[in-house]
mmCIF file of C-alpha atoms and ligand atoms in Angstrom:
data_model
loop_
_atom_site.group_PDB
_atom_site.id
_atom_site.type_symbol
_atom_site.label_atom_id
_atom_site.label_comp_id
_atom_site.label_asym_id
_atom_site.label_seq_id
_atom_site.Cartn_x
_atom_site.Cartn_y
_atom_site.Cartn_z
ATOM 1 C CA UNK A 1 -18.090 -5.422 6.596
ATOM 2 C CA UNK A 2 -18.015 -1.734 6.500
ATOM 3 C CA UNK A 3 -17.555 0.684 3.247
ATOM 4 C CA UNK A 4 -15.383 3.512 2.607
ATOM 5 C CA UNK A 5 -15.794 7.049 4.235
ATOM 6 C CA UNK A 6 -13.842 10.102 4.144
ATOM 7 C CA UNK A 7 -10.895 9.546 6.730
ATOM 8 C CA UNK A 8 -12.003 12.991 9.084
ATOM 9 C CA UNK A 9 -11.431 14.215 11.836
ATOM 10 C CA UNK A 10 -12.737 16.882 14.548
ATOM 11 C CA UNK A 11 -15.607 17.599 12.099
ATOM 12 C CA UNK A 12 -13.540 18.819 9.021
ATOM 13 C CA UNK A 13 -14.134 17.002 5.842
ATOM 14 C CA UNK A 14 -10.229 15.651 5.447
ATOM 15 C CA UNK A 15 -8.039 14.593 8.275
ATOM 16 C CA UNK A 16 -4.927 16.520 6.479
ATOM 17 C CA UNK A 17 -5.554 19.660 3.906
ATOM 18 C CA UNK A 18 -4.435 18.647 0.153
ATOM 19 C CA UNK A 19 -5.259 15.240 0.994
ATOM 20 C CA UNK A 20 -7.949 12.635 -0.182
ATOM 21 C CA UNK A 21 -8.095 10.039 2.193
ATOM 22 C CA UNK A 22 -10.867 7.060 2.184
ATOM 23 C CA UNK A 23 -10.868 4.540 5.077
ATOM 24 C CA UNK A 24 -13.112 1.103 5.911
ATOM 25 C CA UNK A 25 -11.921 -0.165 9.053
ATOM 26 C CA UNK A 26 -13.275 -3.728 8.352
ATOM 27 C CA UNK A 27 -13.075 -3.558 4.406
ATOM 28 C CA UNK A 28 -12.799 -7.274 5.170
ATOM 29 C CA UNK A 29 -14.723 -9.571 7.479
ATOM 30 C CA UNK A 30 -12.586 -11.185 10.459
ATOM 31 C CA UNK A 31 -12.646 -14.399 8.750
ATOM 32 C CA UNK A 32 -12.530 -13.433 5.322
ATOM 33 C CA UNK A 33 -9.189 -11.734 6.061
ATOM 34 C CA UNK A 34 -7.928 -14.355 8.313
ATOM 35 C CA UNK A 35 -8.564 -16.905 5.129
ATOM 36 C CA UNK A 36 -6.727 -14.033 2.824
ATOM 37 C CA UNK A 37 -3.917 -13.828 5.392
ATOM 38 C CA UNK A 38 -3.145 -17.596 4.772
ATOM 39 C CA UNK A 39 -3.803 -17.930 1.255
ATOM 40 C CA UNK A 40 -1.677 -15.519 0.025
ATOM 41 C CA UNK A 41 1.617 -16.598 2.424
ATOM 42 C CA UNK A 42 2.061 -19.499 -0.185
ATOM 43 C CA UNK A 43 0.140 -18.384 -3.323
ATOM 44 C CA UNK A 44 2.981 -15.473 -3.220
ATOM 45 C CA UNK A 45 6.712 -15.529 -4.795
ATOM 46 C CA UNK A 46 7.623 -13.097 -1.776
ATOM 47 C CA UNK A 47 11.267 -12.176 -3.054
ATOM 48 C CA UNK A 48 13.575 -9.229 -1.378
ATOM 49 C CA UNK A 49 13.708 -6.765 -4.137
ATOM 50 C CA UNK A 50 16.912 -4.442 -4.373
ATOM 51 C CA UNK A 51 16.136 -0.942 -3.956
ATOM 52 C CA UNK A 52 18.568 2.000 -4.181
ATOM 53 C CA UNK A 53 19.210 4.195 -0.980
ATOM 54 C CA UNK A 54 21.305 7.552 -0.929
ATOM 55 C CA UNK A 55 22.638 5.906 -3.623
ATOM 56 C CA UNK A 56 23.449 2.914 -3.173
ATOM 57 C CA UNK A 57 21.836 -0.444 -4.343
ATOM 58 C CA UNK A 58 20.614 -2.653 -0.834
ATOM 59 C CA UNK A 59 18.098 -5.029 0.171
ATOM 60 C CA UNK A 60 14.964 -3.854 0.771
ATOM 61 C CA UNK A 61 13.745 -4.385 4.647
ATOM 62 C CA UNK A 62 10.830 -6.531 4.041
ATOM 63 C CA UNK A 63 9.559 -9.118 1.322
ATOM 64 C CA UNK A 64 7.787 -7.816 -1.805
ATOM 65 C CA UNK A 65 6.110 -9.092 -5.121
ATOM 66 C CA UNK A 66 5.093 -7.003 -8.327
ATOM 67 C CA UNK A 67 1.996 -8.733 -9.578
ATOM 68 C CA UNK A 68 -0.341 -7.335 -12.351
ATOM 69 C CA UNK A 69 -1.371 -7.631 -15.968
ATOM 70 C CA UNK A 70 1.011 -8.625 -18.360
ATOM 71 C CA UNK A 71 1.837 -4.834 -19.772
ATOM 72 C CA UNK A 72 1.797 -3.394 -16.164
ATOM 73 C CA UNK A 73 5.602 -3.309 -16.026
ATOM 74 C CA UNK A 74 6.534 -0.677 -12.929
ATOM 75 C CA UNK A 75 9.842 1.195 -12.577
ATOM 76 C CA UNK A 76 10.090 1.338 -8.754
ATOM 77 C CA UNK A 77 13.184 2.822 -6.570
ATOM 78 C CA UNK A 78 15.300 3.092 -10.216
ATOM 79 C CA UNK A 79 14.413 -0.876 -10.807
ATOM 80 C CA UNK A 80 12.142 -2.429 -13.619
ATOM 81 C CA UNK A 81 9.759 -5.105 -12.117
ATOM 82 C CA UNK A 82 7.949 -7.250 -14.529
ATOM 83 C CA UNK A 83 5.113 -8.379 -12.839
ATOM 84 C CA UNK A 84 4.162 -11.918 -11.707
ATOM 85 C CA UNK A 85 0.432 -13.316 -12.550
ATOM 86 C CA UNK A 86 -2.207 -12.434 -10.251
ATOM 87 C CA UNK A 87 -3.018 -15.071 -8.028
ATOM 88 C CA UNK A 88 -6.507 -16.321 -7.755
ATOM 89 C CA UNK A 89 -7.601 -15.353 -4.166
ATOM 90 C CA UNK A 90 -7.368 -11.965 -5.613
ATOM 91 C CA UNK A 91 -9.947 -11.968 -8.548
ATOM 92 C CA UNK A 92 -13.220 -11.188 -5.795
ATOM 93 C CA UNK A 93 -10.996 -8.468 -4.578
ATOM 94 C CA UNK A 94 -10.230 -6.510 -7.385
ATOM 95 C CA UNK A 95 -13.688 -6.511 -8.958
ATOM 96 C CA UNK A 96 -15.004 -5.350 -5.801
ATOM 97 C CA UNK A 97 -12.405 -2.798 -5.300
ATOM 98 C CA UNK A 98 -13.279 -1.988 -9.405
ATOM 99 C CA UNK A 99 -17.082 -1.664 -8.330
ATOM 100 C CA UNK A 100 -16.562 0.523 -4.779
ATOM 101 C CA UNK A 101 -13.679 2.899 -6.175
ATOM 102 C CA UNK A 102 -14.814 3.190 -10.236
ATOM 103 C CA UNK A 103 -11.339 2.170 -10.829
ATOM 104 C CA UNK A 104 -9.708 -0.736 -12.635
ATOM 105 C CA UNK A 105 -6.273 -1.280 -10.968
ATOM 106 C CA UNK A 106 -4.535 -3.481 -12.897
ATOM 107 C CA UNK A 107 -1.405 -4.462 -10.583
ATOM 108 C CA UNK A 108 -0.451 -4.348 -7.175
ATOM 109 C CA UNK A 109 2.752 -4.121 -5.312
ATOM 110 C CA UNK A 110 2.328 -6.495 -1.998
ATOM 111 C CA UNK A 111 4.788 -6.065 0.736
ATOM 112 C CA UNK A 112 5.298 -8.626 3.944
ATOM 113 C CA UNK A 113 6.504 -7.196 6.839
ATOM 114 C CA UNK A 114 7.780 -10.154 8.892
ATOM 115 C CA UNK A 115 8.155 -8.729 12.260
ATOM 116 C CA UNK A 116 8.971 -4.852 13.840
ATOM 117 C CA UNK A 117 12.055 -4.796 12.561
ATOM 118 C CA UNK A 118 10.621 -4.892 8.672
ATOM 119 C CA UNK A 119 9.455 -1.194 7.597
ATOM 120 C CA UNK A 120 9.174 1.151 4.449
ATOM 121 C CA UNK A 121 10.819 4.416 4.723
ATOM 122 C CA UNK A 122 8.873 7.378 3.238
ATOM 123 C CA UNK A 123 8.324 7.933 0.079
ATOM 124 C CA UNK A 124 5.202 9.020 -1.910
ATOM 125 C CA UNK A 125 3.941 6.908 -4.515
ATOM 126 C CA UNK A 126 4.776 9.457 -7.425
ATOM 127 C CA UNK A 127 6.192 7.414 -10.404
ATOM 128 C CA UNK A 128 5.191 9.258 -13.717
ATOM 129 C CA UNK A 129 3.877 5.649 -14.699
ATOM 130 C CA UNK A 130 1.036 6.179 -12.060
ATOM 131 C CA UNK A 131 -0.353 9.601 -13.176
ATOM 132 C CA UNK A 132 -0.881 12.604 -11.954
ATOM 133 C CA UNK A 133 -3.373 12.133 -9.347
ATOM 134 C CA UNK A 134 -3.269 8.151 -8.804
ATOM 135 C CA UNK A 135 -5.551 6.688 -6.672
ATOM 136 C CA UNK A 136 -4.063 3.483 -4.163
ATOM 137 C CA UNK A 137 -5.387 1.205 -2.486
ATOM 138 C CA UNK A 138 -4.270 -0.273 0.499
ATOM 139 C CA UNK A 139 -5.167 -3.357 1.960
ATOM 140 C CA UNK A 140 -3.706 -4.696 5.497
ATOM 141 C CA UNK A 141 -3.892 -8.275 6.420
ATOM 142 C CA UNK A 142 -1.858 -9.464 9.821
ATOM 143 C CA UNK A 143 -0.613 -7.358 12.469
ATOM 144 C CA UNK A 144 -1.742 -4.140 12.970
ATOM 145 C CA UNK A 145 1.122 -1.285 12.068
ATOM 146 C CA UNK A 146 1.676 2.287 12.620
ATOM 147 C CA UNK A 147 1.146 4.114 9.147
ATOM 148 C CA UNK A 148 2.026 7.781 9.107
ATOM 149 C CA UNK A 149 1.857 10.375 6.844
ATOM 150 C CA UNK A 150 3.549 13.839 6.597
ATOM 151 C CA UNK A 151 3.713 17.082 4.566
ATOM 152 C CA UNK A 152 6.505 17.742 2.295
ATOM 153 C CA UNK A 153 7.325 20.895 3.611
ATOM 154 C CA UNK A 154 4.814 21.653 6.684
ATOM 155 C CA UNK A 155 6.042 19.140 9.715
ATOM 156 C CA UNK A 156 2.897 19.827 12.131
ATOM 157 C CA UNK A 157 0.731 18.527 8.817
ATOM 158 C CA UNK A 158 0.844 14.946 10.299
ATOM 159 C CA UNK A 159 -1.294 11.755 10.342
ATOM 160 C CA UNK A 160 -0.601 8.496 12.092
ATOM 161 C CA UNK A 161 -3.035 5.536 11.892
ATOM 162 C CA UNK A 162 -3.256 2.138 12.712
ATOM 163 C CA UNK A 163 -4.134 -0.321 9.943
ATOM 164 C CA UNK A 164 -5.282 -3.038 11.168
ATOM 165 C CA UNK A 165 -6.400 -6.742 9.998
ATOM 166 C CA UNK A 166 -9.059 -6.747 6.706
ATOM 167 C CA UNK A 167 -8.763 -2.155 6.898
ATOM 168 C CA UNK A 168 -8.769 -0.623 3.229
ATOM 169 C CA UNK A 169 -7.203 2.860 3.348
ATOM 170 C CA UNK A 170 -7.620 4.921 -0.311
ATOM 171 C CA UNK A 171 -5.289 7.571 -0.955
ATOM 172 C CA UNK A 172 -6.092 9.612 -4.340
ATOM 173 C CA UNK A 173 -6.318 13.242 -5.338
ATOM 174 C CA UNK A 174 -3.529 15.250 -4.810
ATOM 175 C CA UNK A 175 -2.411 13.087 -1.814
ATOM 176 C CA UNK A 176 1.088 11.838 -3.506
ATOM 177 C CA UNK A 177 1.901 15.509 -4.227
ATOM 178 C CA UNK A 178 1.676 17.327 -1.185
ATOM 179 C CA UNK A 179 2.637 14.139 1.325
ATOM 180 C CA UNK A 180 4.961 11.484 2.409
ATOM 181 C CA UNK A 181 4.154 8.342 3.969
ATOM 182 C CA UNK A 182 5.998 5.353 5.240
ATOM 183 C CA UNK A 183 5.063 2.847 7.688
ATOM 184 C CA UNK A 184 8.028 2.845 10.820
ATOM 185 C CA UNK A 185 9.759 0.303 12.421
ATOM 186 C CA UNK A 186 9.193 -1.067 16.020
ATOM 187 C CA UNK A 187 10.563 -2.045 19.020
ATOM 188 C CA UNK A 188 7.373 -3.869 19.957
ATOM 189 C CA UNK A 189 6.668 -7.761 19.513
ATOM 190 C CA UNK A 190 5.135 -7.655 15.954
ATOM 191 C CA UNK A 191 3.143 -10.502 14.105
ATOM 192 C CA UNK A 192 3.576 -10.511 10.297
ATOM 193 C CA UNK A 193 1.695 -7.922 8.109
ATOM 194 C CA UNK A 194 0.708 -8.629 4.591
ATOM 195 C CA UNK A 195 -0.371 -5.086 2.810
ATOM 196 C CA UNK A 196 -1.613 -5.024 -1.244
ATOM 197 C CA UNK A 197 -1.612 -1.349 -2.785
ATOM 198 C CA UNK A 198 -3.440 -2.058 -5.633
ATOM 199 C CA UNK A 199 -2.034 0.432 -8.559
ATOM 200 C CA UNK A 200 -3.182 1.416 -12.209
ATOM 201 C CA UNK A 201 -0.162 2.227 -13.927
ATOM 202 C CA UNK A 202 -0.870 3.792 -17.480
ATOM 203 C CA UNK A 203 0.231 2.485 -20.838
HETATM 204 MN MN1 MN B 301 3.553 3.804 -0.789
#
């Protein structure tokens, strides 16, 4: 089990000015997030949600659910989600997550990538619902993908990291302001990925 650190690299304190980025490569134990993994592939209503793209209403490429507290309602991609009721392998995780990050998230969007060809294009997480400066967490279970971030204006301002099986990654600060992230599709022979970014959307 490791804990969070500032995501840095070549001795600065950030890995991208006008970020904050947190990172615990083994957030979870192997077997903890192999048990995880399992659970929550059946304790899940995985649906395709509609999204809206240039435009135009289409499925989304991958399978998501909106869970949270009863008032958490989330306006996502010009669609209202009402969210579904947390399942129980996730009560230990948010009251550690509460405990580590000071924070009480009280939904999370989950996403299941069922092979390369599933993705999430970018997009920052910037509803007005969310705050000003919201802090996410991100929890990856399965597969290990290719998660990239990248300025809004300055294109050499670039991150790309591998989040792998039981890794937390924390994104808060100013992070949804000044970046993009998405994570891309691939070619490669992919397993399934199941990632939770836990949210606190305001009243
Ligand atoms: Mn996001």
């Amino acid at each position: 089990m490791s804990v969070l650190r500032p995501l840095a690299t070549n001795g600065s304190d950030q890995a991208l000015p006008g970020t904050e980025l947190w990172f615990a490569p083994d957030w979870l134990e192997t077997g903890q997030a192999d048990a995880l993994f399992a659970e929550l592939q059946d304790a899940i209503e995985w649906e395709t949600h509609r999204i809206r793209l240039f435009g135009r209403e289409v499925d989304s490429p991958r399978l998501s659910s909106w869970i949270g507290n009863e008032d958490a309602a989330y306006t996502y991609s010009g669609t209202r989600f009402q969210p579904r009721p947390w399942p129980p392998a996730l009560t230990d995780i948010l009251r550690r997550l509460a405990q580590e990050l000071d924070c009480r998230f009280n939904s999370v969007l989950a996403n299941r990538y069922r092979d390369g060809r599933d993705y999430m294009g970018w997009h920052s997480d910037n509803e007005p619902a969310l705050g000003p400066h919201p802090v996410i967490a991100s929890l990856s279970l399965g597969a290990t993908r290719r998660f990239v971030l990248k300025h809004r204006h300055e294109a050499s301002r670039k991150l790309e990291l591998p989040l792998a099986h039981g890794s937390l990654l924390v994104m808060r600060g100013d992070t949804q302001t000044n970046y993009k992230h998405s994570l891309p599709r691939t070619a490669k022979p992919m397993g399934e990925r199941i990632n939770l970014t836990f949210r606190r959307i305001l009243a």
